[in-house]
Amino acid sequence: MMLLDGKKLAQEIKEDLKIRVANMANNGVETSLAVVLVGDNPASHTYVNMKEKDCHDLGIRSLRYDLPADTDEATLLGLIDQLNADEGVHGILVQLPLPKHLDEQKVIRAIDPAKDVDCFTPVNVGLLATGKPVFAPCTPAGIVRLIKANGLEIAGKDVVIVNRSNIVGKPLMHLMLMENATVTIAHSRTADLKEVCKRADILVAAVGRKEMFDESYVKPGAVVIDVGVNRTPEGKLAGDVAFDKVAPIASAITPCVGGVGPMTRAILMENTVRAAENR
Ligand code: GUN
């Protein structure tokens, strides 16, 4: 069994990005990312803190905007307009989910596509869907990069993605098609999920249910990618995959911690550097 070490690969990507950031600094451009966080979702706080740390490691200036949970739509849209207009800001990230009273799609549509380092705006989603993305969707691109960097084949493989969200499942479907995989998206209404998962050469689990995917969902020799981040009652992190049960039959598997998460952040940094280089 091969352990797909996202932490190590992310570090390698970041070393390369450091050089690109320094080159731009030599040309008088300070790469910068604006990070907008609305409300006090604890997981979102953790993610945003980690993204800020990545910026710091790379020499990217991070501008952080912490807005109260009851922020109204006009205030948030006003901030995004201001960041769109600021030539010193290269990337804009609005951490999701937003509080329920805010229209997430309307807020995303307000972001200048040239600064949309999450690849969430309709323009960038459309470019991705037509096979010519400008920015890579962070978690999906991190997954593809991790698989390929470990020498594993995607072309011709049966990829089953258990997630249909705009952040993970749908953009990953596009990237996997671009890699010539045969793609299935499964979700909560899929009939016989276990049978569908057992067909996968590459199984991507992203449902948010602690250790739901045990060996009975996995074909022997499959590559297993765990996107899940769940808290145990003891406060520890657990994936969607029962690692100890699945690892013995998988050909390759991501750890719950140090797998997909660091790769997501590395691609975000790469997109930010690209946005600055393309300005
Ligand atoms: N919420 C969960 N994943 C993401 C992400 O990749 N970007 C943003 N902005 N919010 C998220």
Short mmCIF file of C-alpha atoms and ligand atoms in Angstrom, two decimals:
data_model
loop_
_atom_site.label_atom_id
_atom_site.label_comp_id
_atom_site.label_asym_id
_atom_site.label_seq_id
_atom_site.Cartn_x
_atom_site.Cartn_y
_atom_site.Cartn_z
CA MET A 1 0.00 0.00 0.00
CA MET A 2 1.29 3.44 -0.97
CA LEU A 3 0.59 6.35 1.38
CA LEU A 4 -0.26 9.47 -0.63
CA ASP A 5 1.60 12.11 1.37
CA GLY A 6 -0.06 15.44 0.64
CA LYS A 7 1.94 17.28 3.26
CA LYS A 8 5.24 16.42 1.58
CA LEU A 9 4.06 17.24 -1.95
CA ALA A 10 2.47 20.50 -0.76
CA GLN A 11 5.81 21.48 0.77
CA GLU A 12 7.55 20.84 -2.56
CA ILE A 13 4.99 22.97 -4.40
CA LYS A 14 5.43 25.74 -1.85
CA GLU A 15 9.23 25.72 -2.25
CA ASP A 16 8.74 26.35 -5.98
CA LEU A 17 6.18 29.08 -5.30
CA LYS A 18 8.55 30.86 -2.91
CA ILE A 19 10.91 31.43 -5.82
CA ARG A 20 8.12 32.80 -8.02
CA VAL A 21 6.97 35.14 -5.24
CA ALA A 22 10.56 36.35 -4.73
CA ASN A 23 10.97 36.93 -8.49
CA MET A 24 7.90 39.09 -8.50
CA ALA A 25 9.09 40.99 -5.46
CA ASN A 26 12.30 41.74 -7.44
CA ASN A 27 10.07 43.28 -10.09
CA GLY A 28 8.39 45.44 -7.47
CA VAL A 29 5.21 43.37 -7.10
CA GLU A 30 4.18 42.15 -3.66
CA THR A 31 1.89 39.15 -4.22
CA SER A 32 -1.19 39.55 -2.05
CA LEU A 33 -4.30 37.61 -1.09
CA ALA A 34 -7.40 39.07 0.57
CA VAL A 35 -9.17 36.59 2.84
CA VAL A 36 -12.75 37.38 3.91
CA LEU A 37 -14.33 35.50 6.79
CA VAL A 38 -17.91 36.21 7.87
CA GLY A 39 -19.08 34.97 11.27
CA ASP A 40 -17.55 32.54 13.70
CA ASN A 41 -17.72 29.05 12.23
CA PRO A 42 -14.85 27.35 14.13
CA ALA A 43 -13.78 25.13 11.20
CA SER A 44 -13.69 28.13 8.87
CA HIS A 45 -11.52 30.01 11.37
CA THR A 46 -9.07 27.11 11.44
CA TYR A 47 -8.95 26.89 7.63
CA VAL A 48 -8.45 30.64 7.23
CA ASN A 49 -5.69 30.66 9.83
CA MET A 50 -3.88 27.88 7.97
CA LYS A 51 -4.23 29.75 4.66
CA GLU A 52 -2.76 32.87 6.28
CA LYS A 53 0.15 30.83 7.60
CA ASP A 54 0.81 29.50 4.09
CA CYS A 55 0.87 33.07 2.77
CA HIS A 56 3.30 34.03 5.47
CA ASP A 57 5.60 31.05 4.66
CA LEU A 58 5.72 32.08 1.00
CA GLY A 59 6.17 35.80 1.44
CA ILE A 60 2.65 36.55 0.22
CA ARG A 61 0.92 39.47 1.92
CA SER A 62 -2.40 38.33 3.38
CA LEU A 63 -5.10 40.89 4.07
CA ARG A 64 -7.64 39.49 6.45
CA TYR A 65 -11.19 40.78 6.85
CA ASP A 66 -13.12 39.33 9.78
CA LEU A 67 -16.73 40.45 9.53
CA PRO A 68 -19.43 39.83 12.16
CA ALA A 69 -22.00 37.06 11.57
CA ASP A 70 -24.81 39.62 11.08
CA THR A 71 -22.98 41.51 8.29
CA ASP A 72 -25.51 42.57 5.66
CA GLU A 73 -25.21 41.80 1.98
CA ALA A 74 -24.52 45.40 0.92
CA THR A 75 -21.56 45.66 3.30
CA LEU A 76 -20.02 42.42 2.05
CA LEU A 77 -20.59 43.32 -1.62
CA GLY A 78 -19.08 46.75 -0.92
CA LEU A 79 -15.92 45.16 0.50
CA ILE A 80 -15.62 42.87 -2.52
CA ASP A 81 -15.99 45.84 -4.90
CA GLN A 82 -13.25 47.65 -3.01
CA LEU A 83 -10.94 44.60 -3.23
CA ASN A 84 -11.75 44.17 -6.94
CA ALA A 85 -10.68 47.77 -7.56
CA ASP A 86 -7.49 47.55 -5.49
CA GLU A 87 -4.56 46.86 -7.85
CA GLY A 88 -2.45 45.77 -4.89
CA VAL A 89 -4.79 42.81 -4.25
CA HIS A 90 -4.23 39.85 -6.59
CA GLY A 91 -6.49 37.18 -5.10
CA ILE A 92 -9.81 37.34 -3.23
CA LEU A 93 -11.07 34.45 -1.15
CA VAL A 94 -14.44 34.49 0.61
CA GLN A 95 -14.47 31.55 3.00
CA LEU A 96 -17.57 29.37 2.70
CA PRO A 97 -20.06 28.60 4.09
CA LEU A 98 -21.52 32.07 4.62
CA PRO A 99 -24.17 32.74 7.27
CA LYS A 100 -27.62 31.69 6.02
CA HIS A 101 -29.00 35.21 5.47
CA LEU A 102 -26.37 35.87 2.78
CA ASP A 103 -26.83 34.63 -0.81
CA GLU A 104 -23.62 32.69 -1.43
CA GLN A 105 -23.90 32.66 -5.24
CA LYS A 106 -24.61 36.38 -5.36
CA VAL A 107 -21.52 37.08 -3.26
CA ILE A 108 -19.35 34.79 -5.42
CA ARG A 109 -20.61 36.49 -8.60
CA ALA A 110 -19.33 39.81 -7.25
CA ILE A 111 -15.68 38.63 -7.25
CA ASP A 112 -13.58 39.72 -10.24
CA PRO A 113 -12.88 36.44 -12.14
CA ALA A 114 -9.23 37.52 -12.55
CA LYS A 115 -8.90 37.48 -8.72
CA ASP A 116 -11.06 34.38 -8.15
CA VAL A 117 -8.36 32.09 -6.74
CA ASP A 118 -10.98 29.56 -5.54
CA CYS A 119 -12.33 29.11 -9.10
CA PHE A 120 -15.88 29.68 -7.82
CA THR A 121 -17.21 32.42 -10.14
CA PRO A 122 -19.46 31.47 -13.08
CA VAL A 123 -16.82 32.64 -15.57
CA ASN A 124 -14.14 30.39 -14.10
CA VAL A 125 -16.54 27.48 -13.60
CA GLY A 126 -17.52 27.85 -17.27
CA LEU A 127 -13.90 27.92 -18.41
CA LEU A 128 -13.28 24.79 -16.37
CA ALA A 129 -16.35 23.05 -17.80
CA THR A 130 -15.18 23.81 -21.35
CA GLY A 131 -11.74 22.40 -20.57
CA LYS A 132 -9.78 25.68 -20.53
CA PRO A 133 -9.54 26.73 -16.88
CA VAL A 134 -7.55 29.81 -15.86
CA PHE A 135 -7.58 28.90 -12.17
CA ALA A 136 -7.58 25.39 -10.77
CA PRO A 137 -10.34 24.49 -8.29
CA CYS A 138 -8.27 23.99 -5.12
CA THR A 139 -9.37 20.70 -3.59
CA PRO A 140 -10.05 18.93 -6.93
CA ALA A 141 -6.75 20.06 -8.46
CA GLY A 142 -4.93 19.07 -5.27
CA ILE A 143 -6.38 15.57 -5.55
CA VAL A 144 -5.40 15.16 -9.22
CA ARG A 145 -1.89 16.51 -8.55
CA LEU A 146 -1.40 14.13 -5.61
CA ILE A 147 -2.46 11.10 -7.66
CA LYS A 148 -0.29 12.00 -10.67
CA ALA A 149 2.78 13.00 -8.65
CA ASN A 150 2.78 9.51 -7.16
CA GLY A 151 2.95 7.97 -10.63
CA LEU A 152 -0.61 6.64 -10.60
CA GLU A 153 -2.59 6.45 -13.85
CA ILE A 154 -5.93 8.26 -14.25
CA ALA A 155 -6.65 7.83 -17.99
CA GLY A 156 -9.13 5.04 -18.63
CA LYS A 157 -9.79 4.45 -14.92
CA ASP A 158 -13.22 4.29 -13.31
CA VAL A 159 -13.35 7.24 -10.91
CA VAL A 160 -16.23 7.36 -8.43
CA ILE A 161 -16.69 10.65 -6.58
CA VAL A 162 -19.09 10.57 -3.65
CA ASN A 163 -19.90 14.29 -3.55
CA ARG A 164 -21.88 16.58 -5.87
CA SER A 165 -20.97 20.00 -4.47
CA ASN A 166 -19.74 23.01 -6.43
CA ILE A 167 -16.51 22.98 -4.40
CA VAL A 168 -15.50 19.32 -4.69
CA GLY A 169 -17.60 16.91 -6.74
CA LYS A 170 -18.54 18.89 -9.84
CA PRO A 171 -15.15 20.55 -10.47
CA LEU A 172 -13.35 17.26 -9.77
CA MET A 173 -15.58 15.61 -12.37
CA HIS A 174 -14.33 18.13 -14.95
CA LEU A 175 -10.66 17.66 -14.05
CA MET A 176 -11.00 13.87 -14.11
CA LEU A 177 -12.67 14.03 -17.54
CA MET A 178 -9.78 16.19 -18.75
CA GLU A 179 -7.51 13.37 -17.53
CA ASN A 180 -9.57 10.89 -19.60
CA ALA A 181 -11.10 9.05 -16.65
CA THR A 182 -14.58 7.51 -16.75
CA VAL A 183 -16.39 9.48 -14.06
CA THR A 184 -19.34 8.67 -11.83
CA ILE A 185 -20.75 11.15 -9.33
CA ALA A 186 -22.59 9.47 -6.48
CA HIS A 187 -24.63 11.23 -3.79
CA SER A 188 -27.22 10.76 -1.06
CA ARG A 189 -29.87 9.55 -3.52
CA THR A 190 -27.62 7.08 -5.34
CA ALA A 191 -29.15 3.59 -5.40
CA ASP A 192 -26.79 0.97 -3.94
CA LEU A 193 -23.89 3.27 -3.12
CA LYS A 194 -21.75 0.37 -1.96
CA GLU A 195 -21.96 -1.40 -5.33
CA VAL A 196 -21.15 1.83 -7.18
CA CYS A 197 -18.12 2.48 -4.96
CA LYS A 198 -16.89 -1.10 -5.41
CA ARG A 199 -16.56 -0.46 -9.14
CA ALA A 200 -14.08 2.36 -8.58
CA ASP A 201 -10.43 2.18 -9.54
CA ILE A 202 -10.16 5.57 -7.84
CA LEU A 203 -12.65 6.30 -5.05
CA VAL A 204 -13.05 9.85 -3.73
CA ALA A 205 -14.97 10.02 -0.44
CA ALA A 206 -16.36 13.40 0.60
CA VAL A 207 -19.61 12.98 2.50
CA GLY A 208 -18.74 14.24 6.00
CA ARG A 209 -19.58 11.01 7.83
CA LYS A 210 -16.87 9.71 10.09
CA GLU A 211 -15.24 6.52 8.77
CA MET A 212 -18.31 5.54 6.76
CA PHE A 213 -16.25 3.97 3.96
CA ASP A 214 -14.91 0.68 5.25
CA GLU A 215 -13.46 -2.24 3.27
CA SER A 216 -16.93 -3.26 2.06
CA TYR A 217 -17.02 -0.15 -0.22
CA VAL A 218 -13.60 -0.65 -1.78
CA LYS A 219 -12.36 -2.86 -4.61
CA PRO A 220 -9.04 -4.50 -3.72
CA GLY A 221 -6.23 -2.52 -5.36
CA ALA A 222 -8.23 0.71 -5.62
CA VAL A 223 -6.78 4.17 -5.00
CA VAL A 224 -8.71 5.80 -2.12
CA ILE A 225 -8.88 9.56 -1.59
CA ASP A 226 -10.35 10.80 1.69
CA VAL A 227 -11.64 14.39 1.61
CA GLY A 228 -13.60 14.10 4.86
CA VAL A 229 -12.79 16.11 7.96
CA ASN A 230 -14.86 15.01 10.94
CA ARG A 231 -14.49 15.60 14.67
CA THR A 232 -14.70 12.62 16.99
CA PRO A 233 -16.45 13.05 20.37
CA GLU A 234 -12.93 13.16 21.87
CA GLY A 235 -12.12 16.16 19.65
CA LYS A 236 -9.77 14.29 17.29
CA LEU A 237 -9.96 14.46 13.50
CA ALA A 238 -11.30 11.51 11.52
CA GLY A 239 -11.84 11.05 7.80
CA ASP A 240 -14.75 9.61 5.84
CA VAL A 241 -12.62 6.52 5.22
CA ALA A 242 -11.97 3.91 7.90
CA PHE A 243 -8.24 4.07 7.23
CA ASP A 244 -7.18 1.01 9.25
CA LYS A 245 -9.75 -1.19 7.51
CA VAL A 246 -9.23 0.13 3.97
CA ALA A 247 -5.44 0.62 3.86
CA PRO A 248 -4.69 -3.15 3.80
CA ILE A 249 -6.70 -3.67 0.56
CA ALA A 250 -6.02 -0.33 -1.22
CA SER A 251 -3.10 0.12 -3.62
CA ALA A 252 -2.77 3.75 -2.48
CA ILE A 253 -4.59 5.87 0.11
CA THR A 254 -4.47 9.37 1.57
CA PRO A 255 -4.16 9.83 5.33
CA CYS A 256 -7.01 11.86 6.86
CA VAL A 257 -4.51 14.41 8.17
CA GLY A 258 -1.69 15.32 5.80
CA GLY A 259 -3.49 14.08 2.69
CA VAL A 260 -5.89 16.27 0.73
CA GLY A 261 -5.96 19.29 3.10
CA PRO A 262 -2.40 20.52 2.55
CA MET A 263 -2.84 20.01 -1.20
CA THR A 264 -5.95 22.22 -1.26
CA ARG A 265 -3.95 25.00 0.37
CA ALA A 266 -0.94 24.53 -1.92
CA ILE A 267 -3.16 24.95 -5.00
CA LEU A 268 -4.71 28.06 -3.45
CA MET A 269 -1.21 29.50 -3.09
CA GLU A 270 -0.38 28.50 -6.66
CA ASN A 271 -3.54 30.25 -7.91
CA THR A 272 -2.64 33.36 -5.93
CA VAL A 273 0.84 33.46 -7.45
CA ARG A 274 -0.68 32.92 -10.91
CA ALA A 275 -3.13 35.78 -10.33
CA ALA A 276 -0.24 38.08 -9.44
CA GLU A 277 1.82 36.95 -12.42
CA ASN A 278 -1.18 37.48 -14.77
CA ARG A 279 -2.13 40.90 -13.41
N1 GUN B 1 -15.05 26.12 2.25
C1 GUN B 1 -14.71 24.82 2.12
N2 GUN B 1 -13.75 24.69 1.20
C2 GUN B 1 -13.47 25.92 0.75
C3 GUN B 1 -12.55 26.43 -0.20
O1 GUN B 1 -11.79 25.71 -0.85
N3 GUN B 1 -12.55 27.76 -0.36
C4 GUN B 1 -13.38 28.58 0.31
N4 GUN B 1 -13.33 29.88 0.06
N5 GUN B 1 -14.26 28.15 1.19
C5 GUN B 1 -14.28 26.82 1.42
#
